[in-house]
Amino acid sequence: MKIFSAQQIKNCDSFTIKNEPIYSLNLMQRVADSCVNWISNKFKEKENFYIFCGNGNNGGGGFALAKIMYHNGFDITVFLNENENFSKDAASNLKKIKQISGIDIFDFNDAATFNFKENAVIIDAVFGTGLNRRTNKKEVDLITFLNGVKLPKVSIDMPSGLLADQMITDQTVIFKADETLSFQFWKKTFLHPETGIYCGKVHILDISLSEEFIQDEITSDYVIDDLLIHRIYKTRSEFSHKGNFGKTTIIAGSFGRVGAAVLAVKAALKTGSGLTFVHAPKCGYEILQTSCPEAIYLYGGENHHDRFQIDHDTVVGIGPSLGINTDTESAFLDFLKSCDQPMVLDADALNIISRHSQFLARIPENSIITPHPKEFERLFGITENSFDRVELAREKAAELGIYIVLKDHHTQIITPEKDVFYNITGNSGMAKGGSGDALLGIITSLLAQNYSSKDAAIFGVWLHGKAGDLAAEKFSKEAMLPTDLINELGMVFKSLA
C-alpha cells in the first residue's frame, strides 16, 4: 500500500471528484457512511456521542456523521467553533444538523463546564489531513481539556493537531485518540514512535478513491500489506528436495551466550532452509546439537569465534552474541574482506563494523543489515528523531548498495533505491532479548531460498511480526517468548498457503 503526503491525498480527493465524477459533498457523505458503520459496530453499547467539529472538511464530515448517527438512534451532541467561517461543504452539513431539534449544539468553550455522561464516546473531527497552520489558543485549550476526559476517543482521518507527514515540535498539542479512522491510506506520522503514539489503533476505511490515481501516483513510502506479501511468497513445488531450498549458515554465539545461536538457527529451520549450518564456539557444541539436531555444527573456536571457515555456496547470517573479543573482531574483519556474496548482519557484527567504519564499504552489495536504533546510531551517527533517521538510512542504503532493516515498533526496510517499506505486524511483546536473533535467522533462511534481498527483508520482517502477533494472542504480550514466536511460524505459513 502506498503512503502519500498530505498534498498527494488532497490531489487524490480532487482527482476522484473530477473523474468519477462525484460531488465533493457526496464524497464527504461517503466518508461519514464508512465511519458510521465502524463506530456503530465498535460501540454498540454506547448511547451518547460527543462530536467535535472544525470549520473545514473534516468538521463537515463530522456534521454528516452526527446527522446519520442521530437518525440511527444515538444521542448526539455537537461542539463547534461558532466564531469561525466554515468551508462550503462544512457549512452545508452544519445547516442540515441545525434543522434537527434533537441534536444539541455547543461552542468549544462550553466543553470545559459540560457534564459528560459515562456511557459515551468522544469523536474528534476538528482537524484532518488538510491542517496547514498552527492551532490557536481556543483549539489548544479544547484539545488539552479533551485529553483529560476519561472516555473512549475516536479521531476521524487523524488526531487533531497531528500532521500527515511531518515531525511535531515540542510545543504541539495533539488530541490523543484510542482509535483513528483513516481513509484509504496510512499516513507517515501513524508509523513513527514520536507521532504514532497519539493514534491508538489505526483502522483504514475504504472510501473508493480513484484507483487510477493511486496506481499512477509516485511515492517512495509504502506499508507492507497482504497483497504485497502474497506477491512475494513462493509456494513449494512437490517435486523438490533439500538442495532446492538453499544452504544457510548462522554464525553466532560465545561463552555464556549460545542461546542467541539457538534462536537464530531454530528460526532459520522453521522458515524453510534446505540445509542449515551453525558456526559456533565449541563451548556451545552440546547445546546446539541437542536443541537444534537438524543443523550441522561448524567449529569456530573454543569459547569465542577466532576463525570463519565458510563454504562459498552458503548464505551467511552473522552477529547474534558473537562478542567483540579481539580474536573475534580480527577474524571477522578478515572474513568480511573476503566476502562478495550478500549476507545478513546484525548485533555484534554491526558493533564491530561501527568500531572500524572503513569496513562499511566492505559489506557486500545487496546485503541486509538489521540494526536497532542504537546500533544504527553507532554505525551512521546521531539523528534528532526517527524521521531524520529514516532519511539518513535512505542515503546510506543508496551509498552502500545495501538493504537496511531499521528495527522499531513499525520496522522500516530501506532499499538502495531509497524506498521505505513500513511493517505493521508485530507488537510490544516482542520487545525482549532474542527477538532480533530470530529475525536474523528468518531473513537469512529466505535469502538462502533464493528470495531477492529486497523480498527476503520485507517478507522476513512481516513473518517475524505476524508470528509475534500469534504468540501474543496465545500467551499474552507479557508472557510470550521469542521461542513462542518461532514456533508460530508454521501457522503463518499455513495461512499463506
Short mmCIF file of C-alpha atoms in Angstrom, two decimals:
data_model
loop_
_atom_site.label_atom_id
_atom_site.label_comp_id
_atom_site.label_asym_id
_atom_site.label_seq_id
_atom_site.Cartn_x
_atom_site.Cartn_y
_atom_site.Cartn_z
CA MET A 1 0.00 0.00 0.00
CA LYS A 2 1.34 3.40 -0.96
CA ILE A 3 1.82 6.12 1.62
CA PHE A 4 1.04 9.59 0.27
CA SER A 5 1.82 13.06 1.58
CA ALA A 6 -0.96 15.41 2.67
CA GLN A 7 -0.78 17.17 -0.69
CA GLN A 8 -0.98 13.89 -2.60
CA ILE A 9 -4.04 12.84 -0.58
CA LYS A 10 -5.67 16.18 -1.39
CA ASN A 11 -4.84 15.64 -5.07
CA CYS A 12 -6.34 12.14 -4.91
CA ASP A 13 -9.58 13.54 -3.49
CA SER A 14 -9.70 16.18 -6.25
CA PHE A 15 -8.94 13.63 -8.97
CA THR A 16 -11.72 11.35 -7.69
CA ILE A 17 -14.23 14.22 -7.56
CA LYS A 18 -13.37 15.27 -11.11
CA ASN A 19 -13.02 11.89 -12.80
CA GLU A 20 -15.57 9.62 -11.06
CA PRO A 21 -17.28 12.13 -11.16
CA ILE A 22 -18.77 12.82 -7.73
CA TYR A 23 -19.75 15.99 -5.90
CA SER A 24 -17.37 16.85 -3.05
CA LEU A 25 -20.35 16.89 -0.70
CA ASN A 26 -21.19 13.32 -1.74
CA LEU A 27 -17.60 12.20 -1.16
CA MET A 28 -17.87 13.72 2.31
CA GLN A 29 -21.04 11.70 2.80
CA ARG A 30 -19.18 8.55 1.72
CA VAL A 31 -16.60 9.27 4.41
CA ALA A 32 -19.33 9.71 7.02
CA ASP A 33 -21.07 6.48 5.99
CA SER A 34 -17.86 4.48 6.40
CA CYS A 35 -17.31 5.98 9.86
CA VAL A 36 -20.88 5.28 10.96
CA ASN A 37 -20.55 1.60 10.04
CA TRP A 38 -17.31 1.23 12.00
CA ILE A 39 -18.40 3.26 15.04
CA SER A 40 -21.80 1.53 15.25
CA ASN A 41 -20.15 -1.90 15.29
CA LYS A 42 -17.42 -0.91 17.73
CA PHE A 43 -19.59 0.96 20.24
CA LYS A 44 -22.89 -0.91 20.12
CA GLU A 45 -23.43 -0.47 23.86
CA LYS A 46 -22.75 3.27 23.92
CA GLU A 47 -25.63 5.73 23.90
CA ASN A 48 -24.09 9.22 23.78
CA PHE A 49 -21.65 10.56 21.23
CA TYR A 50 -19.96 13.95 21.58
CA ILE A 51 -18.72 15.07 18.16
CA PHE A 52 -16.23 17.97 18.00
CA CYS A 53 -16.21 19.54 14.53
CA GLY A 54 -13.78 22.00 12.98
CA ASN A 55 -14.60 24.52 10.30
CA GLY A 56 -13.01 22.62 7.38
CA ASN A 57 -13.94 19.47 5.53
CA ASN A 58 -13.05 17.22 8.46
CA GLY A 59 -15.60 19.11 10.52
CA GLY A 60 -18.03 18.84 7.60
CA GLY A 61 -17.62 15.07 7.73
CA GLY A 62 -18.26 15.26 11.47
CA PHE A 63 -21.55 17.11 10.87
CA ALA A 64 -22.61 14.47 8.32
CA LEU A 65 -21.66 11.75 10.82
CA ALA A 66 -23.77 13.46 13.51
CA LYS A 67 -26.83 13.52 11.24
CA ILE A 68 -26.63 9.83 10.30
CA MET A 69 -25.94 8.63 13.83
CA TYR A 70 -28.85 10.67 15.18
CA HIS A 71 -31.21 9.05 12.67
CA ASN A 72 -29.75 5.66 13.69
CA GLY A 73 -31.00 6.22 17.22
CA PHE A 74 -27.95 7.54 19.08
CA ASP A 75 -27.92 10.61 21.32
CA ILE A 76 -25.72 13.17 19.57
CA THR A 77 -24.17 16.39 20.85
CA VAL A 78 -22.08 18.57 18.55
CA PHE A 79 -19.40 21.07 19.59
CA LEU A 80 -18.02 23.67 17.15
CA ASN A 81 -16.23 26.99 16.99
CA GLU A 82 -19.05 29.46 16.49
CA ASN A 83 -16.72 32.32 15.60
CA GLU A 84 -15.12 30.56 12.61
CA ASN A 85 -16.05 30.68 8.94
CA PHE A 86 -16.86 27.22 7.62
CA SER A 87 -15.88 25.68 4.27
CA LYS A 88 -18.69 25.44 1.72
CA ASP A 89 -19.37 21.74 2.30
CA ALA A 90 -19.00 22.02 6.08
CA ALA A 91 -21.47 24.93 6.13
CA SER A 92 -23.94 22.88 4.07
CA ASN A 93 -23.82 19.95 6.50
CA LEU A 94 -23.96 22.26 9.53
CA LYS A 95 -27.14 23.81 8.17
CA LYS A 96 -28.70 20.32 7.97
CA ILE A 97 -27.99 19.40 11.58
CA LYS A 98 -29.22 22.80 12.82
CA GLN A 99 -32.60 21.78 11.42
CA ILE A 100 -32.68 18.71 13.70
CA SER A 101 -34.07 19.72 17.07
CA GLY A 102 -32.79 16.56 18.75
CA ILE A 103 -29.11 17.45 18.19
CA ASP A 104 -27.74 19.90 20.76
CA ILE A 105 -25.01 22.26 19.51
CA PHE A 106 -22.47 23.95 21.79
CA ASP A 107 -19.37 26.09 21.37
CA PHE A 108 -15.90 24.69 22.02
CA ASN A 109 -15.66 26.96 25.08
CA ASP A 110 -18.63 25.16 26.66
CA ALA A 111 -16.79 21.82 26.78
CA ALA A 112 -14.85 22.62 29.95
CA THR A 113 -18.05 23.01 32.01
CA PHE A 114 -20.15 20.41 30.18
CA ASN A 115 -21.49 17.38 32.06
CA PHE A 116 -20.23 14.43 30.02
CA LYS A 117 -22.19 11.22 30.56
CA GLU A 118 -20.35 8.00 31.38
CA ASN A 119 -21.74 5.71 28.65
CA ALA A 120 -20.36 7.91 25.89
CA VAL A 121 -17.70 8.35 23.20
CA ILE A 122 -15.81 11.47 22.13
CA ILE A 123 -15.33 11.88 18.37
CA ASP A 124 -12.62 14.22 17.13
CA ALA A 125 -13.38 15.83 13.76
CA VAL A 126 -11.65 19.14 14.40
CA PHE A 127 -8.71 18.87 12.01
CA GLY A 128 -7.85 16.32 9.34
CA THR A 129 -5.09 15.84 6.81
CA GLY A 130 -5.60 19.36 5.50
CA LEU A 131 -4.26 21.10 8.62
CA ASN A 132 -1.71 23.66 7.40
CA ARG A 133 -1.50 26.18 10.24
CA ARG A 134 -0.71 26.43 13.93
CA THR A 135 -3.62 25.74 16.26
CA ASN A 136 -4.99 28.78 18.07
CA LYS A 137 -5.45 29.11 21.84
CA LYS A 138 -9.12 28.13 21.78
CA GLU A 139 -8.30 24.93 19.88
CA VAL A 140 -5.28 24.16 22.08
CA ASP A 141 -7.38 24.61 25.24
CA LEU A 142 -10.07 22.33 23.82
CA ILE A 143 -7.66 19.53 22.86
CA THR A 144 -5.85 19.79 26.19
CA PHE A 145 -9.16 19.52 28.05
CA LEU A 146 -10.45 16.59 25.96
CA ASN A 147 -7.22 14.66 26.51
CA GLY A 148 -8.06 14.67 30.22
CA VAL A 149 -11.63 13.38 29.82
CA LYS A 150 -11.86 9.67 30.71
CA LEU A 151 -13.99 8.47 27.80
CA PRO A 152 -13.15 6.44 24.67
CA LYS A 153 -11.86 8.74 21.95
CA VAL A 154 -12.04 8.32 18.17
CA SER A 155 -10.29 10.58 15.66
CA ILE A 156 -11.69 10.99 12.16
CA ASP A 157 -8.96 10.99 9.47
CA MET A 158 -6.19 11.69 12.01
CA PRO A 159 -5.78 13.03 15.55
CA SER A 160 -6.32 16.78 15.55
CA GLY A 161 -3.07 18.74 15.71
CA LEU A 162 -1.04 15.98 14.04
CA LEU A 163 0.33 16.50 10.54
CA ALA A 164 0.22 13.71 7.96
CA ASP A 165 3.88 13.56 7.04
CA GLN A 166 5.96 15.74 9.37
CA MET A 167 7.61 15.52 12.76
CA ILE A 168 5.96 17.55 15.53
CA THR A 169 7.54 20.26 17.67
CA ASP A 170 7.75 20.05 21.45
CA GLN A 171 5.07 22.74 21.80
CA THR A 172 2.47 20.98 19.63
CA VAL A 173 -0.74 19.94 21.39
CA ILE A 174 -2.34 16.86 19.83
CA PHE A 175 -5.56 15.00 20.50
CA LYS A 176 -4.75 11.56 21.94
CA ALA A 177 -7.05 9.04 20.30
CA ASP A 178 -7.80 5.45 21.28
CA GLU A 179 -8.87 4.71 17.70
CA THR A 180 -8.09 6.53 14.45
CA LEU A 181 -10.23 6.07 11.35
CA SER A 182 -8.11 6.88 8.31
CA PHE A 183 -9.42 6.86 4.76
CA GLN A 184 -7.83 4.69 2.08
CA PHE A 185 -4.24 5.32 3.25
CA TRP A 186 -1.87 5.11 6.18
CA LYS A 187 -0.21 8.41 6.96
CA LYS A 188 3.52 8.52 7.62
CA THR A 189 3.06 10.01 11.08
CA PHE A 190 1.00 6.98 12.14
CA LEU A 191 4.13 4.85 11.76
CA HIS A 192 6.75 6.76 13.76
CA PRO A 193 7.02 6.48 17.56
CA GLU A 194 7.03 10.21 18.31
CA THR A 195 3.74 10.76 16.44
CA GLY A 196 2.07 7.35 16.18
CA ILE A 197 1.59 7.30 19.95
CA TYR A 198 -1.31 9.75 19.51
CA CYS A 199 -3.24 7.49 17.12
CA GLY A 200 -4.12 4.48 19.24
CA LYS A 201 -5.27 1.67 16.94
CA VAL A 202 -5.38 2.71 13.31
CA HIS A 203 -8.17 1.46 11.04
CA ILE A 204 -8.07 2.05 7.27
CA LEU A 205 -11.53 2.56 5.77
CA ASP A 206 -12.12 2.21 2.03
CA ILE A 207 -13.97 5.20 0.54
CA SER A 208 -13.35 4.21 -3.09
CA LEU A 209 -10.88 6.91 -4.06
CA SER A 210 -9.61 6.74 -7.63
CA GLU A 211 -7.65 3.52 -8.30
CA GLU A 212 -6.20 5.19 -11.40
CA PHE A 213 -4.69 7.99 -9.34
CA ILE A 214 -3.38 5.61 -6.68
CA GLN A 215 -1.74 3.36 -9.26
CA ASP A 216 -0.10 6.18 -11.22
CA GLU A 217 0.99 8.45 -8.37
CA ILE A 218 4.67 8.10 -7.46
CA THR A 219 5.87 7.67 -3.88
CA SER A 220 8.89 6.22 -2.12
CA ASP A 221 7.00 5.22 1.06
CA TYR A 222 4.92 2.06 1.42
CA VAL A 223 3.12 -0.06 4.02
CA ILE A 224 3.69 -3.81 3.77
CA ASP A 225 0.22 -5.23 3.18
CA ASP A 226 -1.15 -8.71 2.49
CA LEU A 227 -1.26 -8.09 -1.26
CA LEU A 228 2.50 -7.42 -1.33
CA ILE A 229 3.24 -10.49 0.81
CA HIS A 230 1.21 -12.78 -1.44
CA ARG A 231 3.14 -11.45 -4.43
CA ILE A 232 6.44 -12.24 -2.69
CA TYR A 233 5.60 -15.64 -1.16
CA LYS A 234 6.74 -18.69 -3.16
CA THR A 235 4.77 -21.92 -2.80
CA ARG A 236 6.86 -25.10 -2.74
CA SER A 237 6.86 -27.50 -5.65
CA GLU A 238 6.00 -31.06 -4.68
CA PHE A 239 8.88 -32.21 -6.91
CA SER A 240 11.68 -30.69 -4.85
CA HIS A 241 14.45 -31.70 -2.45
CA LYS A 242 16.57 -30.04 0.23
CA GLY A 243 19.00 -28.74 -2.37
CA ASN A 244 16.24 -26.58 -3.83
CA PHE A 245 15.92 -24.55 -0.63
CA GLY A 246 19.43 -23.33 -0.09
CA LYS A 247 22.22 -23.58 2.43
CA THR A 248 22.01 -21.29 5.46
CA THR A 249 24.93 -20.69 7.80
CA ILE A 250 24.32 -18.92 11.10
CA ILE A 251 27.47 -17.52 12.73
CA ALA A 252 26.63 -16.68 16.31
CA GLY A 253 27.19 -17.31 20.00
CA SER A 254 30.03 -17.14 22.50
CA PHE A 255 30.63 -18.49 26.01
CA GLY A 256 27.50 -17.97 28.12
CA ARG A 257 25.56 -16.60 25.15
CA VAL A 258 24.88 -19.64 22.99
CA GLY A 259 21.11 -19.13 23.28
CA ALA A 260 21.26 -16.45 20.59
CA ALA A 261 22.65 -19.00 18.15
CA VAL A 262 19.94 -21.50 19.12
CA LEU A 263 17.19 -18.96 18.44
CA ALA A 264 18.64 -17.86 15.10
CA VAL A 265 19.13 -21.46 13.93
CA LYS A 266 15.65 -22.57 15.00
CA ALA A 267 14.12 -19.59 13.19
CA ALA A 268 16.09 -20.41 10.02
CA LEU A 269 14.94 -24.04 10.16
CA LYS A 270 11.30 -23.08 10.76
CA THR A 271 11.44 -20.67 7.82
CA GLY A 272 12.29 -23.48 5.42
CA SER A 273 16.06 -23.57 4.96
CA GLY A 274 17.08 -26.68 2.98
CA LEU A 275 20.40 -27.23 4.77
CA THR A 276 21.27 -25.30 7.90
CA PHE A 277 24.72 -24.92 9.46
CA VAL A 278 25.63 -23.28 12.73
CA HIS A 279 29.14 -21.88 13.11
CA ALA A 280 29.79 -21.50 16.84
CA PRO A 281 32.47 -21.98 19.51
CA LYS A 282 32.97 -25.46 20.92
CA CYS A 283 31.53 -24.36 24.28
CA GLY A 284 28.11 -24.42 22.61
CA TYR A 285 28.50 -27.74 20.80
CA GLU A 286 26.35 -29.91 23.11
CA ILE A 287 23.70 -27.22 23.50
CA LEU A 288 23.34 -26.73 19.76
CA GLN A 289 23.40 -30.43 18.85
CA THR A 290 20.76 -31.13 21.50
CA SER A 291 18.45 -28.18 20.84
CA CYS A 292 18.90 -27.99 17.05
CA PRO A 293 19.59 -31.57 15.86
CA GLU A 294 18.59 -30.66 12.29
CA ALA A 295 21.52 -28.22 11.99
CA ILE A 296 25.11 -29.14 11.14
CA TYR A 297 27.71 -27.84 13.58
CA LEU A 298 30.84 -26.00 12.35
CA TYR A 299 33.75 -25.35 14.70
CA GLY A 300 34.53 -21.67 15.24
CA GLY A 301 36.89 -21.72 18.22
CA GLU A 302 36.82 -22.77 21.87
CA ASN A 303 34.92 -20.12 23.90
CA HIS A 304 34.63 -17.50 21.19
CA HIS A 305 34.99 -17.27 17.42
CA ASP A 306 38.56 -16.97 16.25
CA ARG A 307 38.10 -18.24 12.68
CA PHE A 308 35.43 -18.16 9.98
CA GLN A 309 35.72 -21.04 7.53
CA ILE A 310 32.59 -20.93 5.42
CA ASP A 311 31.65 -22.64 2.15
CA HIS A 312 31.26 -20.24 -0.74
CA ASP A 313 27.83 -21.61 -1.73
CA THR A 314 26.08 -20.79 1.54
CA VAL A 315 24.20 -17.69 2.66
CA VAL A 316 25.55 -16.26 5.91
CA GLY A 317 23.69 -14.64 8.77
CA ILE A 318 26.16 -13.30 11.31
CA GLY A 319 26.20 -11.39 14.57
CA PRO A 320 23.94 -12.59 17.41
CA SER A 321 26.04 -12.72 20.62
CA LEU A 322 29.17 -13.04 18.53
CA GLY A 323 31.05 -10.98 21.10
CA ILE A 324 33.72 -8.37 20.46
CA ASN A 325 36.71 -10.36 21.68
CA THR A 326 39.93 -9.18 19.99
CA ASP A 327 40.37 -12.51 18.18
CA THR A 328 36.74 -12.49 17.06
CA GLU A 329 36.99 -8.93 15.83
CA SER A 330 40.16 -9.62 13.84
CA ALA A 331 38.81 -12.84 12.32
CA PHE A 332 35.51 -11.20 11.40
CA LEU A 333 37.15 -8.26 9.65
CA ASP A 334 39.36 -10.65 7.66
CA PHE A 335 36.26 -12.67 6.77
CA LEU A 336 34.47 -9.52 5.62
CA LYS A 337 37.36 -8.65 3.29
CA SER A 338 36.97 -11.98 1.51
CA CYS A 339 33.18 -11.90 1.06
CA ASP A 340 31.43 -10.88 -2.12
CA GLN A 341 28.01 -12.55 -1.70
CA PRO A 342 25.04 -10.89 0.02
CA MET A 343 24.72 -11.74 3.71
CA VAL A 344 22.70 -10.68 6.74
CA LEU A 345 24.48 -8.77 9.52
CA ASP A 346 23.17 -8.00 12.99
CA ALA A 347 24.19 -7.24 16.56
CA ASP A 348 27.91 -7.70 17.27
CA ALA A 349 28.78 -7.91 13.57
CA LEU A 350 27.44 -4.35 13.28
CA ASN A 351 29.07 -3.30 16.54
CA ILE A 352 32.47 -4.44 15.28
CA ILE A 353 31.99 -2.59 12.00
CA SER A 354 30.98 0.56 13.89
CA ARG A 355 34.42 0.50 15.58
CA HIS A 356 36.08 0.25 12.15
CA SER A 357 33.90 2.45 9.95
CA GLN A 358 36.10 1.94 6.90
CA PHE A 359 34.70 -1.59 6.75
CA LEU A 360 31.20 -0.30 5.98
CA ALA A 361 32.29 -0.20 2.35
CA ARG A 362 33.33 -3.87 2.64
CA ILE A 363 29.77 -5.06 3.22
CA PRO A 364 28.85 -6.90 0.01
CA GLU A 365 26.28 -5.22 -2.22
CA ASN A 366 22.68 -6.33 -1.66
CA SER A 367 23.48 -7.45 1.87
CA ILE A 368 20.92 -6.84 4.61
CA ILE A 369 21.78 -5.21 7.93
CA THR A 370 19.29 -5.27 10.82
CA PRO A 371 20.24 -2.58 13.38
CA HIS A 372 18.09 -1.36 16.23
CA PRO A 373 18.20 2.46 16.68
CA LYS A 374 21.30 2.45 18.91
CA GLU A 375 23.23 0.16 16.55
CA PHE A 376 22.20 2.39 13.64
CA GLU A 377 23.44 5.41 15.57
CA ARG A 378 26.82 3.77 16.21
CA LEU A 379 27.14 2.93 12.51
CA PHE A 380 25.97 6.14 10.91
CA GLY A 381 25.65 8.88 13.52
CA ILE A 382 23.09 10.53 15.77
CA THR A 383 19.82 11.90 14.40
CA GLU A 384 17.30 14.11 16.18
CA ASN A 385 14.29 11.86 15.65
CA SER A 386 13.02 8.79 13.80
CA PHE A 387 12.01 10.83 10.73
CA ASP A 388 15.58 12.06 10.31
CA ARG A 389 16.87 8.54 10.99
CA VAL A 390 14.89 7.16 8.05
CA GLU A 391 16.21 9.90 5.76
CA LEU A 392 19.79 9.12 6.81
CA ALA A 393 19.09 5.43 6.22
CA ARG A 394 17.91 6.23 2.68
CA GLU A 395 21.21 7.95 1.97
CA LYS A 396 23.33 5.16 3.47
CA ALA A 397 21.40 2.36 1.76
CA ALA A 398 21.91 4.06 -1.59
CA GLU A 399 25.56 4.89 -0.90
CA LEU A 400 26.47 1.34 0.20
CA GLY A 401 24.10 -0.58 -2.07
CA ILE A 402 22.57 -2.46 0.87
CA TYR A 403 19.19 -3.03 2.50
CA ILE A 404 18.69 -1.59 5.98
CA VAL A 405 16.13 -3.21 8.26
CA LEU A 406 15.70 -0.50 10.86
CA LYS A 407 14.05 -2.20 13.81
CA ASP A 408 11.30 -0.27 15.59
CA HIS A 409 7.66 -0.70 16.58
CA HIS A 410 6.91 -0.31 12.87
CA THR A 411 10.17 -1.64 11.45
CA GLN A 412 11.32 0.03 8.23
CA ILE A 413 13.03 -1.69 5.32
CA ILE A 414 15.08 0.83 3.35
CA THR A 415 16.28 -0.12 -0.14
CA PRO A 416 19.24 1.11 -2.23
CA GLU A 417 16.65 2.86 -4.41
CA LYS A 418 15.68 4.88 -1.30
CA ASP A 419 12.25 3.29 -0.98
CA VAL A 420 10.94 2.71 2.55
CA PHE A 421 8.60 -0.15 3.48
CA TYR A 422 6.89 0.10 6.87
CA ASN A 423 5.86 -3.11 8.61
CA ILE A 424 2.57 -3.14 10.55
CA THR A 425 2.69 -6.64 12.00
CA GLY A 426 4.21 -7.25 15.44
CA ASN A 427 3.61 -5.99 18.96
CA SER A 428 5.31 -4.84 22.16
CA GLY A 429 5.51 -8.41 23.45
CA MET A 430 8.39 -8.87 21.01
CA ALA A 431 10.44 -6.28 22.91
CA LYS A 432 12.54 -8.99 24.56
CA GLY A 433 16.10 -10.20 24.13
CA GLY A 434 16.20 -12.89 21.46
CA SER A 435 13.58 -11.48 19.09
CA GLY A 436 16.27 -9.93 16.90
CA ASP A 437 18.17 -13.26 16.78
CA ALA A 438 15.03 -14.91 15.44
CA LEU A 439 14.66 -12.18 12.81
CA LEU A 440 18.22 -12.74 11.58
CA GLY A 441 17.53 -16.46 11.18
CA ILE A 442 14.29 -15.85 9.29
CA ILE A 443 15.77 -13.35 6.81
CA THR A 444 18.93 -15.43 6.22
CA SER A 445 16.84 -18.53 5.52
CA LEU A 446 14.71 -16.65 2.97
CA LEU A 447 17.81 -15.25 1.28
CA ALA A 448 19.22 -18.79 1.04
CA GLN A 449 15.97 -19.92 -0.60
CA ASN A 450 16.60 -17.52 -3.49
CA TYR A 451 14.31 -14.74 -2.40
CA SER A 452 15.84 -11.46 -3.54
CA SER A 453 17.43 -9.32 -0.85
CA LYS A 454 14.51 -6.91 -1.04
CA ASP A 455 11.89 -9.64 -0.80
CA ALA A 456 13.77 -11.53 1.94
CA ALA A 457 13.92 -8.39 4.07
CA ILE A 458 10.27 -7.40 3.52
CA PHE A 459 8.86 -10.92 3.85
CA GLY A 460 11.14 -11.76 6.78
CA VAL A 461 10.12 -8.73 8.83
CA TRP A 462 6.44 -9.35 8.08
CA LEU A 463 6.72 -13.06 9.01
CA HIS A 464 8.51 -12.21 12.23
CA GLY A 465 5.81 -9.74 13.25
CA LYS A 466 2.92 -11.97 12.20
CA ALA A 467 4.30 -14.89 14.21
CA GLY A 468 4.77 -12.49 17.13
CA ASP A 469 1.11 -11.47 16.91
CA LEU A 470 0.01 -15.11 17.04
CA ALA A 471 2.29 -15.75 20.02
CA ALA A 472 0.92 -12.69 21.87
CA GLU A 473 -2.64 -13.79 21.20
CA LYS A 474 -1.88 -17.23 22.64
CA PHE A 475 0.36 -16.34 25.60
CA SER A 476 -0.07 -12.55 26.14
CA LYS A 477 2.45 -9.84 25.33
CA GLU A 478 3.98 -10.10 28.77
CA ALA A 479 4.46 -13.89 28.82
CA MET A 480 5.28 -14.64 25.18
CA LEU A 481 8.88 -15.60 24.43
CA PRO A 482 10.95 -15.40 21.24
CA THR A 483 10.77 -19.21 21.24
CA ASP A 484 6.97 -18.95 21.10
CA LEU A 485 7.28 -16.60 18.13
CA ILE A 486 9.50 -19.11 16.29
CA ASN A 487 7.03 -21.91 16.99
CA GLU A 488 4.21 -19.88 15.44
CA LEU A 489 5.99 -19.50 12.09
CA GLY A 490 4.35 -22.70 10.88
CA MET A 491 0.88 -21.25 11.44
CA VAL A 492 1.81 -18.16 9.45
CA PHE A 493 2.96 -20.26 6.52
CA LYS A 494 -0.24 -22.33 6.73
CA SER A 495 -2.30 -19.16 6.50
CA LEU A 496 -0.34 -18.10 3.39
CA ALA A 497 -0.79 -21.47 1.70
#
